[in-house]
CSV table of C-alpha atoms in Angstrom, one decimal:
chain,number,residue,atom,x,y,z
A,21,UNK,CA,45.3,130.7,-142.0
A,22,UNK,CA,44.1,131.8,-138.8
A,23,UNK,CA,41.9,134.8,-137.9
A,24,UNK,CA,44.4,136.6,-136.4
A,25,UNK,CA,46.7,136.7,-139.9
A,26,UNK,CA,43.7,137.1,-141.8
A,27,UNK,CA,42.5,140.2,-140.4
A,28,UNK,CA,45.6,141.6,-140.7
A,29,UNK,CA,44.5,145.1,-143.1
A,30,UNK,CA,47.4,145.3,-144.8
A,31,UNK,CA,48.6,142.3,-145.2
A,32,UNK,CA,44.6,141.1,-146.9
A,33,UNK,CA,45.3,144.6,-148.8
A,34,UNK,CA,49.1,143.1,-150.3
A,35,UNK,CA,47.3,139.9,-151.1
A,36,UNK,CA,44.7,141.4,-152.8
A,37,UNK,CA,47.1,143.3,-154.5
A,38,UNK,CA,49.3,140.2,-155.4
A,39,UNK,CA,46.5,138.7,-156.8
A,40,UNK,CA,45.6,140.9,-159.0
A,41,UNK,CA,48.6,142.2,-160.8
A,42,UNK,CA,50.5,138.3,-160.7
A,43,UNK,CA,50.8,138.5,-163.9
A,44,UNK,CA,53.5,141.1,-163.7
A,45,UNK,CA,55.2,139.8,-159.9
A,46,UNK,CA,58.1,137.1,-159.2
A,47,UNK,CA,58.5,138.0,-155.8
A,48,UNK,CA,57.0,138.7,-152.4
A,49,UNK,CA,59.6,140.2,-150.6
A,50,UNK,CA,59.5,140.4,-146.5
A,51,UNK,CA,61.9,141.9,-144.0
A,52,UNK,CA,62.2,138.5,-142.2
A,53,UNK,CA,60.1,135.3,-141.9
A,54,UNK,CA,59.0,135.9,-138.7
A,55,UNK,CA,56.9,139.3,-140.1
A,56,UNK,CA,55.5,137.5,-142.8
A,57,UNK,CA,53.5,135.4,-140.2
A,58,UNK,CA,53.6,134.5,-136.5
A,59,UNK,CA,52.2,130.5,-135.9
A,60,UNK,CA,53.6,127.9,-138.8
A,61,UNK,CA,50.3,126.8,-140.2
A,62,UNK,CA,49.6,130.5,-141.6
A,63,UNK,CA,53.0,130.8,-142.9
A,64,UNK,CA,52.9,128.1,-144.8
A,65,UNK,CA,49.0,128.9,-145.9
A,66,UNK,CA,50.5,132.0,-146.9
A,67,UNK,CA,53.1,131.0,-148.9
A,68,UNK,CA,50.7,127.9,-150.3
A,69,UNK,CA,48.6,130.8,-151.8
A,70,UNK,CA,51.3,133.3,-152.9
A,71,UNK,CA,53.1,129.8,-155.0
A,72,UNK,CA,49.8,128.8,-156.3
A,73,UNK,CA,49.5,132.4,-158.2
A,74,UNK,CA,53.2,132.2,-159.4
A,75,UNK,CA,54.8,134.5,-156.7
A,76,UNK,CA,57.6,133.3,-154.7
A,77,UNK,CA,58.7,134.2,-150.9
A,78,UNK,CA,62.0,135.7,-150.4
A,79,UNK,CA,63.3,137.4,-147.2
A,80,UNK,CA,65.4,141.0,-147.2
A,81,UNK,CA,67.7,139.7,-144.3
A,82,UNK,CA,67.9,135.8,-144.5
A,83,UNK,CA,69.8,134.7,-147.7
A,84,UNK,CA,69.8,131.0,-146.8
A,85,UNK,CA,65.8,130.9,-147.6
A,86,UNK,CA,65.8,132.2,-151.1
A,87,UNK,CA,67.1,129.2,-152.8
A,88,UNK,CA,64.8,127.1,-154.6
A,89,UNK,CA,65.9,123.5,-153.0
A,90,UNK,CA,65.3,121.4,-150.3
A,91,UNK,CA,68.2,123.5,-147.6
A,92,UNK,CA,66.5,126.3,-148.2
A,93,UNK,CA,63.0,124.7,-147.6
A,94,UNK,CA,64.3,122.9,-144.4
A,95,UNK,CA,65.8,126.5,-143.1
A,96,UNK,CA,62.4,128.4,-144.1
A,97,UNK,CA,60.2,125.6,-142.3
A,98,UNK,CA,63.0,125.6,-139.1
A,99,UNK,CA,62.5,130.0,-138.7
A,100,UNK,CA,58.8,129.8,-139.0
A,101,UNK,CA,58.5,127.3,-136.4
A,102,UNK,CA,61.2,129.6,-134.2
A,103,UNK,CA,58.7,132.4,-135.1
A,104,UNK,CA,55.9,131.0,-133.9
A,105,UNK,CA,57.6,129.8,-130.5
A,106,UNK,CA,58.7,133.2,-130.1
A,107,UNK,CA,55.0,134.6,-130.1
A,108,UNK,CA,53.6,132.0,-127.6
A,109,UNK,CA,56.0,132.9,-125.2
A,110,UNK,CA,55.6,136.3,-125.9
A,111,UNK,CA,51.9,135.5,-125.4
A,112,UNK,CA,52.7,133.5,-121.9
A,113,UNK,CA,54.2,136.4,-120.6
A,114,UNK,CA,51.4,138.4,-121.4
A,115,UNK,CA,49.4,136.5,-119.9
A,116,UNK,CA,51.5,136.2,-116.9
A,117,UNK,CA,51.6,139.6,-116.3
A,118,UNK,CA,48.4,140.1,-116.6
A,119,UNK,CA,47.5,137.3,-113.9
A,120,UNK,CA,49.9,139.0,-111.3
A,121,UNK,CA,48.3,142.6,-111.8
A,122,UNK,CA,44.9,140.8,-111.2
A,123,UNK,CA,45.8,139.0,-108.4
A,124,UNK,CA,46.9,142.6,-106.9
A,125,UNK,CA,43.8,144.1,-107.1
A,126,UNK,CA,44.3,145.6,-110.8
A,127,UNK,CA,41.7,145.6,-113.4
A,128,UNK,CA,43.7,144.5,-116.3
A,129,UNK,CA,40.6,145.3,-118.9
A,130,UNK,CA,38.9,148.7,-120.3
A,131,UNK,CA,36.3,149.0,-117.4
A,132,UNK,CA,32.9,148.5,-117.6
A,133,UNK,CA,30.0,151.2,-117.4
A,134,UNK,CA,30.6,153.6,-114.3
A,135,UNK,CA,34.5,153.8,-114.4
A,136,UNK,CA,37.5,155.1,-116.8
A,137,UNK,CA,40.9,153.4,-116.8
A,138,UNK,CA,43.6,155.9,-115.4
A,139,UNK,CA,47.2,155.8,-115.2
A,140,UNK,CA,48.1,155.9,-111.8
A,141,UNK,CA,51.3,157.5,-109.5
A,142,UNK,CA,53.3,154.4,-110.0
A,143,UNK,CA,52.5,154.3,-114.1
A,144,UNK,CA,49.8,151.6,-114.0
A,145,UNK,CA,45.9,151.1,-114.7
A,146,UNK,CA,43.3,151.8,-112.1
A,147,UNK,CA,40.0,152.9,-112.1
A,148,UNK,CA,38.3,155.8,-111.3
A,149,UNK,CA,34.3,156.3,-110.9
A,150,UNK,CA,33.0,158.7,-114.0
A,151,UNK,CA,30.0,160.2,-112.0
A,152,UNK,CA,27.8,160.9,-114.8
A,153,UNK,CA,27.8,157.0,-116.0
A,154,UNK,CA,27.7,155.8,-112.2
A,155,UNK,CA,24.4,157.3,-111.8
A,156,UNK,CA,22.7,154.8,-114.4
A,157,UNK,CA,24.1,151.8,-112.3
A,158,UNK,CA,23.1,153.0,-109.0
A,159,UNK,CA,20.0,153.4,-110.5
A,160,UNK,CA,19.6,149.9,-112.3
A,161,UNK,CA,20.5,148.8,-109.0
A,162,UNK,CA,17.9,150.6,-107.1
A,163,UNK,CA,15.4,149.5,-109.5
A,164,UNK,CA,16.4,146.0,-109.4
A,165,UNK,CA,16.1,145.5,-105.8
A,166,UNK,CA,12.6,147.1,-105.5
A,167,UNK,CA,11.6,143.5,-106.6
A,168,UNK,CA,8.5,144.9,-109.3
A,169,UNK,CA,10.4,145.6,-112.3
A,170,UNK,CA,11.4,142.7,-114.8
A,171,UNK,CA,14.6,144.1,-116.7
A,172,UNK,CA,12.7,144.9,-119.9
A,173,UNK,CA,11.3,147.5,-117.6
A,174,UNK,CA,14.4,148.8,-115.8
A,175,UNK,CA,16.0,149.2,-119.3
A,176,UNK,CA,12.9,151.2,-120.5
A,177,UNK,CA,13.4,153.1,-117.8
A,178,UNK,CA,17.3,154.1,-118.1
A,179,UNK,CA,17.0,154.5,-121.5
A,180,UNK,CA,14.3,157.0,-120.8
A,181,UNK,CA,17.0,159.0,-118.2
A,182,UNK,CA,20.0,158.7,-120.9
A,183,UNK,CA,21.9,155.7,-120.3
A,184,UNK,CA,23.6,155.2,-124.1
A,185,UNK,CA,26.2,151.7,-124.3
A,186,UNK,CA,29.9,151.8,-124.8
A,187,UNK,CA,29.2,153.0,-128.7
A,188,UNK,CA,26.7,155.7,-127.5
A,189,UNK,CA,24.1,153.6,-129.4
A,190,UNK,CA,21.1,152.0,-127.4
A,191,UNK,CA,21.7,149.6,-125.1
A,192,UNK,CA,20.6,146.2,-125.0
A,193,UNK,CA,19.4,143.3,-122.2
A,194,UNK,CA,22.6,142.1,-122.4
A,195,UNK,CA,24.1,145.6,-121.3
A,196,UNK,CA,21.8,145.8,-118.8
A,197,UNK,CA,22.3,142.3,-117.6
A,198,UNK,CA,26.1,142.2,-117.6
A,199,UNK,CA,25.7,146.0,-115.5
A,200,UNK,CA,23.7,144.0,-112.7
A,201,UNK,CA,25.5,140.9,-112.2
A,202,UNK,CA,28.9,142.7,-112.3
A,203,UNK,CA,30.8,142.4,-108.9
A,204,UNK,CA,32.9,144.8,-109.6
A,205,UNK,CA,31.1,147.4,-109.1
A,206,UNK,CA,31.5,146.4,-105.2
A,207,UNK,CA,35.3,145.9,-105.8
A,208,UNK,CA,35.2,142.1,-106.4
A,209,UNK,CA,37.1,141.4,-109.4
A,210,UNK,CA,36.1,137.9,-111.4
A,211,UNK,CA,37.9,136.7,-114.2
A,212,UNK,CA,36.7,133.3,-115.8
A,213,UNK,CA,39.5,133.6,-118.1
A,214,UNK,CA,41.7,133.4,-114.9
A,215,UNK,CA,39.6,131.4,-113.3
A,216,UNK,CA,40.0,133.4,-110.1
A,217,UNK,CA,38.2,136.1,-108.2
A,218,UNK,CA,39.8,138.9,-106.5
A,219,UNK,CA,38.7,141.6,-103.8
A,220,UNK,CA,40.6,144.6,-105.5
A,221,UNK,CA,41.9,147.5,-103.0
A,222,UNK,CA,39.7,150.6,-103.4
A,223,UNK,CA,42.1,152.7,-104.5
A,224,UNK,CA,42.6,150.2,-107.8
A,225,UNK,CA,38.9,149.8,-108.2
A,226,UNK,CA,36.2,151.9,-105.8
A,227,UNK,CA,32.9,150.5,-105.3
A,228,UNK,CA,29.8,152.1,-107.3
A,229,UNK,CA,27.1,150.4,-104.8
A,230,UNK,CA,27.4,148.9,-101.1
A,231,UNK,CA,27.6,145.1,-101.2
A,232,UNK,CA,24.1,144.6,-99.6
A,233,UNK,CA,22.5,146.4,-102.6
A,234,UNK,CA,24.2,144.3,-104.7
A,235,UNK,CA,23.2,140.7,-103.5
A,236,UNK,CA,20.1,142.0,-102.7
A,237,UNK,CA,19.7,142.5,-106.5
A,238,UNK,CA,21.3,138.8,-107.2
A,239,UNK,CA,18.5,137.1,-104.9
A,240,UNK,CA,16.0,139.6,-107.0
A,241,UNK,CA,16.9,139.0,-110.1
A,242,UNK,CA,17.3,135.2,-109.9
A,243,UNK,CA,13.9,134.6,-108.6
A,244,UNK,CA,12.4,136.6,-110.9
A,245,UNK,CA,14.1,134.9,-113.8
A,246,UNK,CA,11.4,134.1,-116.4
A,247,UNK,CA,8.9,135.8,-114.5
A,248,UNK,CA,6.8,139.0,-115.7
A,249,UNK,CA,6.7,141.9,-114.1
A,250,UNK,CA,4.6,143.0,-111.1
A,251,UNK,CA,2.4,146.1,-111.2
A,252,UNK,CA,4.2,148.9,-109.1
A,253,UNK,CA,1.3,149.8,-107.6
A,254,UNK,CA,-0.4,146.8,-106.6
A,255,UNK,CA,-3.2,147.8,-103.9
A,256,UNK,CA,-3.3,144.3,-102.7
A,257,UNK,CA,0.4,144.5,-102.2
A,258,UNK,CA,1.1,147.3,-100.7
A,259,UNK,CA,4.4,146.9,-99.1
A,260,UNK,CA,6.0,144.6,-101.6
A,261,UNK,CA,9.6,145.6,-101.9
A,262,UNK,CA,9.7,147.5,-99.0
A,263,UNK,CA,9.4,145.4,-96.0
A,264,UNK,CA,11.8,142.6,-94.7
A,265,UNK,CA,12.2,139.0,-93.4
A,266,UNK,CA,12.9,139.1,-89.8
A,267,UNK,CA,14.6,136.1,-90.0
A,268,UNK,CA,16.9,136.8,-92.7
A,269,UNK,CA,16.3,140.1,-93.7
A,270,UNK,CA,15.6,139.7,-97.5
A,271,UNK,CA,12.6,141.2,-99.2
A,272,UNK,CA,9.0,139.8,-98.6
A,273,UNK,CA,6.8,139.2,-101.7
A,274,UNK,CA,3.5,139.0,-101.8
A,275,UNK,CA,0.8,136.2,-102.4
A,276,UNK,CA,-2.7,134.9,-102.3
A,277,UNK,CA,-3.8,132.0,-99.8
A,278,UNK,CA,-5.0,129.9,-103.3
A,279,UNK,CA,-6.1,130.3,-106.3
A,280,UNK,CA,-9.7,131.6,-105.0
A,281,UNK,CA,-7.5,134.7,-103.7
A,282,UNK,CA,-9.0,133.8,-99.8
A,283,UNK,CA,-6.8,136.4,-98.6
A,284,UNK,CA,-4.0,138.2,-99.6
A,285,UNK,CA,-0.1,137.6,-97.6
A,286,UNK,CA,3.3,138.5,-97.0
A,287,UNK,CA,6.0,136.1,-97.0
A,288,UNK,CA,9.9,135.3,-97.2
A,289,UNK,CA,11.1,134.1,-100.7
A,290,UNK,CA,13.3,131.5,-99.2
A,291,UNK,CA,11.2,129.0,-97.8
A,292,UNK,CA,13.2,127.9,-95.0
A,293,UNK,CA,12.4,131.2,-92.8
């Protein structure tokens, strides 16, 4: 059976049930086949396991499946396939739905650290900035793009000011790493299950940070990838993080002419300036 029928409580709790006390049961009894389970392969996993402990399937409403012979086995069969039909297009228009609120500019999930999903005017989800959380990611943010701090030592940091995950547990590098590459936190909406990207309306999702904070941070964090973290106060280095390229305006790093530390220079990132 699948893991959506499986992890059904109550229904694990009946079979458990059913198991136990089959000595004393004939019968599992269900309002109609297409409650007992919604794609065909669990249904007849389901009613595999209930036969192999002597307990047969009967339905409350449809007569022409409690018969013990082939009609009735052909009817049962023919209902659980129109069952599970029934939930995939249920499912497709879900998922339909869903699409079309994206493409409008609506965040169609529970939204990410920073925002609370409302109920708007016209009845449907938006998002609003929750102050107190927003703080943290302006602050990741600010850390990120001061080009010194490897994320071990950002989230050291938050943690230090308060920042707690969804749970109000502590937060890992993958909660801090999902906060900083999230777009949507300037408005820009990706979905891979979609497979589309949207630039959502403020009033359906406000930004937390101005877009050139936010790719400044993407061009940080990817070229520091792997590295470790640079001393905040490097005396060589003054200025590191603070000035610009002229060319292109990102952040200058800092290096030695060779190995022999000559003398000490600034420079673009992108070698091409």
């Amino acid at each position: 059976a699948s893991a959506k029928t499986i992890d059904r409580p109550v229904l694990k709790e009946v079979l458990g049930y059913c198991t136990e006390h089959k000595k004393y049961l004939d019968y599992f009894i269900v309002y109609k086949v297409d409650r007992f389970a919604r794609a065909n392969i669990d249904h007849h996993t389901l009613r595999k396991f209930l036969s192999a402990i002597g307990i047969r399937l009967r339905s409350a409403t449809e007569e022409s499946i409690n018969n013990d012979d082939p009609s009735s086995g052909l009817m049962e069969g023919i209902l659980a396939s129109v069952a599970q039909y029934d939930n995939h297009q249920r499912r497709d228009r879900v998922r339909e739905g869903m699409i079309k609120s994206f493409e409008s500019g609506r965040f169609v999930w529970k939204g990410p650290c920073g925002y609370k999903n409302i109920e708007g005017p016209d009845g449907r989800t938006r998002l609003i900035i929750v102050e107190e959380e927003a703080y943290f990611v302006r602050e990741a943010f600010r850390l990120a793009i001061e080009g010194i701090h490897n994320k071990t030592t950002i989230l050291k940091k938050l943690i230090t000011l308060g920042l707690k995950n969804r749970n109000g547990g502590k937060p890992s590098l993958q909660f801090l790493d999902k906060m900083l590459r999230n777009s949507l936190y300037i408005s820009i909406m990706h979905s891979k299950k979609f497979n589309k990207t949207v630039k959502a309306p403020k009033e359906f999702v406000p930004s937390i940070i101005d877009e050139q904070t936010f790719y400044n941070a993407q061009e940080i964090l990817n070229h520091n990838k792997g590295c470790k973290p640079r001393k905040r106060n490097n005396p060589d280095f003054p200025l590191r993080g603070l000035i610009h390229c002229y060319a292109c305006n990102k952040l200058l790093t800092g290096s030695w002419s060779n190995k022999k530390r000559k003398h000490a220079y600034y420079h673009c990132r992108d070698g091409k300036c």
